Short mmCIF file of C-alpha atoms in Angstrom, two decimals:
data_model
loop_
_atom_site.label_atom_id
_atom_site.label_comp_id
_atom_site.label_asym_id
_atom_site.label_seq_id
_atom_site.Cartn_x
_atom_site.Cartn_y
_atom_site.Cartn_z
CA MET A 23 26.50 8.46 13.24
CA PRO A 24 23.33 10.57 12.92
CA ALA A 25 20.09 8.91 11.90
CA ALA A 26 19.08 9.16 8.26
CA LYS A 27 16.78 12.07 7.50
CA LYS A 28 13.19 11.11 6.72
CA PRO A 29 12.16 12.34 3.24
CA SER A 30 9.98 15.45 3.37
CA THR A 31 6.31 15.01 2.53
CA ARG A 32 5.76 18.75 1.96
CA LEU A 33 5.69 18.77 -1.85
CA VAL A 34 3.82 15.47 -2.12
CA ARG A 35 1.13 16.65 0.32
CA LYS A 36 0.84 19.96 -1.54
CA ALA A 37 0.30 18.07 -4.80
CA MET A 38 -2.25 15.80 -3.09
CA ARG A 39 -4.22 18.79 -1.81
CA GLU A 40 -4.24 20.41 -5.25
CA LEU A 41 -4.67 17.40 -7.55
CA LEU A 42 -6.02 14.41 -5.63
CA GLU A 43 -8.32 15.67 -2.89
CA PRO A 44 -10.65 17.58 -5.28
CA GLU A 45 -11.04 14.37 -7.32
CA ILE A 46 -11.91 12.41 -4.16
CA ALA A 47 -14.59 15.00 -3.35
CA ARG A 48 -15.88 14.84 -6.96
CA LEU A 49 -16.42 11.08 -6.47
CA GLY A 50 -18.75 11.88 -3.56
CA PHE A 51 -16.44 11.24 -0.61
CA VAL A 52 -16.44 13.49 2.44
CA GLY A 53 -13.74 13.81 5.05
CA LYS A 54 -10.19 15.06 5.20
CA TYR A 55 -6.73 13.60 4.77
CA PRO A 56 -6.11 10.75 5.38
CA ASP A 57 -9.70 9.40 5.74
CA TRP A 58 -12.80 9.84 3.56
CA ARG A 59 -16.20 8.17 3.48
CA ARG A 60 -19.09 8.05 1.02
CA GLU A 61 -22.64 6.84 1.52
CA THR A 62 -24.53 4.88 -1.13
CA PRO A 63 -28.09 3.52 -0.80
CA ALA A 64 -26.88 0.15 0.57
CA GLU A 65 -23.24 0.66 1.64
CA TYR A 66 -20.58 2.93 3.05
CA HIS A 67 -17.36 3.29 1.07
CA TYR A 68 -14.10 4.31 2.72
CA LEU A 69 -10.80 5.67 1.42
CA GLN A 70 -7.63 5.97 3.47
CA PHE A 71 -4.21 7.28 2.45
CA TYR A 72 -1.08 6.19 4.27
CA THR A 73 2.66 6.71 4.07
CA ARG A 74 5.54 4.41 4.79
CA LYS A 75 6.62 4.42 8.41
CA TYR A 76 9.93 6.11 7.60
CA GLY A 77 8.58 8.18 4.71
CA GLY A 78 9.40 8.09 1.05
CA GLY A 79 6.20 6.49 -0.25
CA PHE A 80 2.43 6.61 -0.06
CA SER A 81 -0.56 4.60 -1.20
CA PHE A 82 -4.26 4.32 -0.48
CA SER A 83 -6.85 1.70 0.30
CA GLY A 84 -10.57 1.46 -0.22
CA ALA A 85 -13.15 -0.58 1.67
CA TRP A 86 -16.89 -1.10 1.83
CA ALA A 87 -19.39 -2.14 4.46
CA GLU A 88 -23.11 -2.80 4.29
CA LYS A 89 -25.24 -0.27 6.11
CA GLY A 90 -26.54 -1.56 9.38
CA ARG A 91 -25.96 -2.27 13.02
CA PHE A 92 -23.82 -5.13 14.23
CA THR A 93 -23.32 -6.68 17.64
CA ASP A 94 -19.88 -7.94 18.61
CA PRO A 95 -19.36 -11.11 20.71
CA ASN A 96 -19.35 -8.96 23.88
CA GLY A 97 -22.79 -7.57 23.08
CA LYS A 98 -21.60 -4.10 22.05
CA VAL A 99 -23.65 -2.62 19.18
CA PHE A 100 -21.89 -0.86 16.30
CA ASP A 101 -23.40 1.13 13.45
CA THR A 102 -21.41 1.16 10.21
CA ALA A 103 -22.24 4.88 9.93
CA ASP A 104 -19.62 5.40 12.65
CA TRP A 105 -16.96 3.16 11.13
CA THR A 106 -13.64 3.95 9.52
CA ILE A 107 -11.72 1.71 7.15
CA ALA A 108 -10.09 0.06 10.19
CA HIS A 109 -13.43 -1.46 11.20
CA THR A 110 -14.01 -3.23 7.88
CA ASP A 111 -13.30 -6.87 7.16
CA PHE A 112 -10.01 -7.50 5.33
CA ASP A 113 -11.92 -9.24 2.53
CA GLN A 114 -13.82 -5.99 1.98
CA ARG A 115 -10.65 -3.96 1.36
CA ALA A 116 -8.44 -3.26 -1.63
CA SER A 117 -5.20 -1.33 -2.07
CA ALA A 118 -3.94 0.83 -4.90
CA VAL A 119 -0.50 0.03 -6.30
CA ARG A 120 1.78 1.87 -8.68
CA MET A 121 2.10 0.16 -12.06
CA ILE A 122 5.13 0.71 -14.29
CA ASP A 123 6.38 -0.65 -17.59
CA VAL A 124 9.24 -3.11 -17.06
CA CYS A 125 11.48 -4.90 -19.51
CA LYS A 126 11.57 -8.66 -18.90
CA PRO A 127 14.71 -10.79 -19.39
CA ASP A 128 13.34 -11.91 -22.78
CA ARG A 129 13.13 -8.19 -23.75
CA THR A 130 9.34 -8.09 -23.76
CA MET A 131 7.56 -5.29 -21.95
CA ALA A 132 5.05 -5.83 -19.14
CA ARG A 133 3.06 -3.73 -16.66
CA GLU A 134 4.00 -4.64 -13.12
CA SER A 135 3.53 -3.25 -9.64
CA THR A 136 6.14 -1.53 -7.51
CA GLY A 137 3.75 -1.30 -4.57
CA TYR A 138 3.87 2.17 -3.04
CA PHE A 139 4.02 5.44 -4.96
CA GLU A 140 7.61 6.18 -3.95
CA TYR A 141 8.96 9.71 -3.65
CA ALA A 142 12.10 9.31 -1.51
CA HIS A 143 14.41 10.37 -4.34
CA ILE A 144 12.16 13.12 -5.72
CA ALA A 145 10.90 14.69 -2.47
CA ASP A 146 12.49 18.07 -3.33
CA ASP A 147 11.29 18.18 -6.95
CA ALA A 148 7.83 19.78 -7.13
CA ASP A 149 7.18 18.74 -10.75
CA ALA A 150 8.18 15.12 -10.11
CA CYS A 151 5.98 15.01 -6.99
CA ARG A 152 3.02 16.38 -8.97
CA SER A 153 3.62 13.78 -11.68
CA LEU A 154 3.65 10.99 -9.08
CA VAL A 155 0.43 12.25 -7.47
CA LEU A 156 -1.18 12.38 -10.93
CA GLU A 157 -0.30 8.67 -11.30
CA ALA A 158 -2.10 7.98 -8.02
CA ARG A 159 -5.06 10.09 -9.14
CA ALA A 160 -5.29 7.99 -12.31
CA VAL A 161 -5.89 4.92 -10.10
CA LEU A 162 -8.86 6.51 -8.29
CA PRO A 163 -11.38 5.51 -11.02
CA GLN A 164 -10.21 1.88 -10.67
CA MET A 165 -10.76 2.04 -6.91
CA ASP A 166 -14.16 3.68 -7.44
CA ARG A 167 -15.14 0.89 -9.84
CA TRP A 168 -13.97 -1.78 -7.36
CA LEU A 169 -16.03 -0.19 -4.57
CA HIS A 170 -19.15 -0.29 -6.76
CA THR A 171 -18.66 -3.61 -8.57
CA ARG A 172 -15.85 -5.52 -6.75
CA GLU A 173 -14.08 -5.78 -10.12
CA ALA A 174 -10.40 -4.95 -9.77
CA GLY A 175 -8.48 -3.00 -12.39
CA GLU A 176 -4.79 -3.60 -13.08
CA ALA A 177 -3.63 -1.31 -10.24
CA ILE A 178 -5.97 -2.68 -7.56
CA SER A 179 -4.84 -5.39 -5.17
CA SER A 180 -7.73 -7.23 -3.51
CA LYS A 181 -8.55 -10.68 -2.19
CA ASP A 182 -9.45 -11.75 -5.74
CA HIS A 183 -6.78 -9.89 -7.70
CA SER A 184 -3.05 -9.48 -7.20
CA PRO A 185 -1.15 -7.34 -9.72
CA PRO A 186 2.14 -8.82 -10.95
CA GLN A 187 5.09 -7.67 -8.86
CA GLY A 188 7.91 -5.75 -10.54
CA LEU A 189 10.25 -6.84 -7.76
CA SER A 190 9.42 -10.44 -6.95
CA ARG A 191 10.76 -12.28 -3.90
CA ARG A 192 13.02 -14.25 -6.19
CA LEU A 193 14.48 -11.13 -7.80
CA ARG A 194 15.03 -9.54 -4.37
CA TRP A 195 16.78 -12.71 -3.20
CA HIS A 196 19.06 -12.64 -6.25
CA MET A 197 19.83 -8.95 -5.70
CA ALA A 198 20.67 -9.53 -2.03
CA THR A 199 22.82 -12.56 -2.89
CA ALA A 200 24.71 -10.57 -5.51
CA MET A 201 25.39 -7.81 -2.97
CA VAL A 202 26.69 -10.30 -0.41
CA ASP A 203 28.82 -12.07 -3.02
CA ALA A 204 30.29 -8.74 -4.14
CA PHE A 205 31.37 -7.85 -0.60
CA ASP A 206 35.08 -8.55 -0.15
CA LEU A 207 37.06 -7.87 3.04
CA SER A 208 40.28 -7.53 1.04
CA ASN A 209 38.80 -4.47 -0.71
CA GLU A 210 39.32 -6.11 -4.11
CA PRO A 211 36.68 -5.35 -6.72
CA PRO A 212 34.44 -8.33 -7.45
CA SER A 213 34.97 -10.25 -10.65
CA VAL A 214 32.40 -9.73 -13.36
CA PRO A 215 31.04 -12.95 -14.89
CA GLY A 216 32.21 -13.34 -18.48
CA SER A 217 35.07 -10.86 -18.16
CA ASN A 218 38.74 -11.66 -18.64
CA PRO A 219 40.55 -10.97 -15.32
CA ALA A 220 43.93 -10.86 -17.10
CA GLY A 221 42.86 -7.78 -18.94
#
């Protein structure tokens, strides 16, 4: 059996170049995909975009570091001017998440996170990819605010703020259990709770 085809990033990257990267530059960042950096009087700010290992989704993280030189335990001197986001402390990082409106079991609506900005099922639809990238662009001001103030908006996940998850561990467990329970070696359709099997 051939391996599953990785979703194309072509249309998403095109939308990022047209819609997202100019906004990153407008915020004062320099660099190129996937890494950007900005200098403020006291700090460096970093942005990094990343995709899922097997494609189908992207997100971005921001981080900050005080300007200065640091010496590691081996005596090697580092200047934060030469850093990337990978050099920053985990407590000095935040990630952007996609927020959607979800209907709760009690029929109330809530804004919850799905994590990545997923495009696996829309990878060939240019308009849908542009719409998704516009959602990510709308989160940039929240990341910019967090970098300046450390105050997280609803779509920013940081050490002090965790957006509510649209797919919680408990819900995923129930979904997996339901799939296992529905599997039947006799090829009989599973019974539906509350239905009358006699017809």
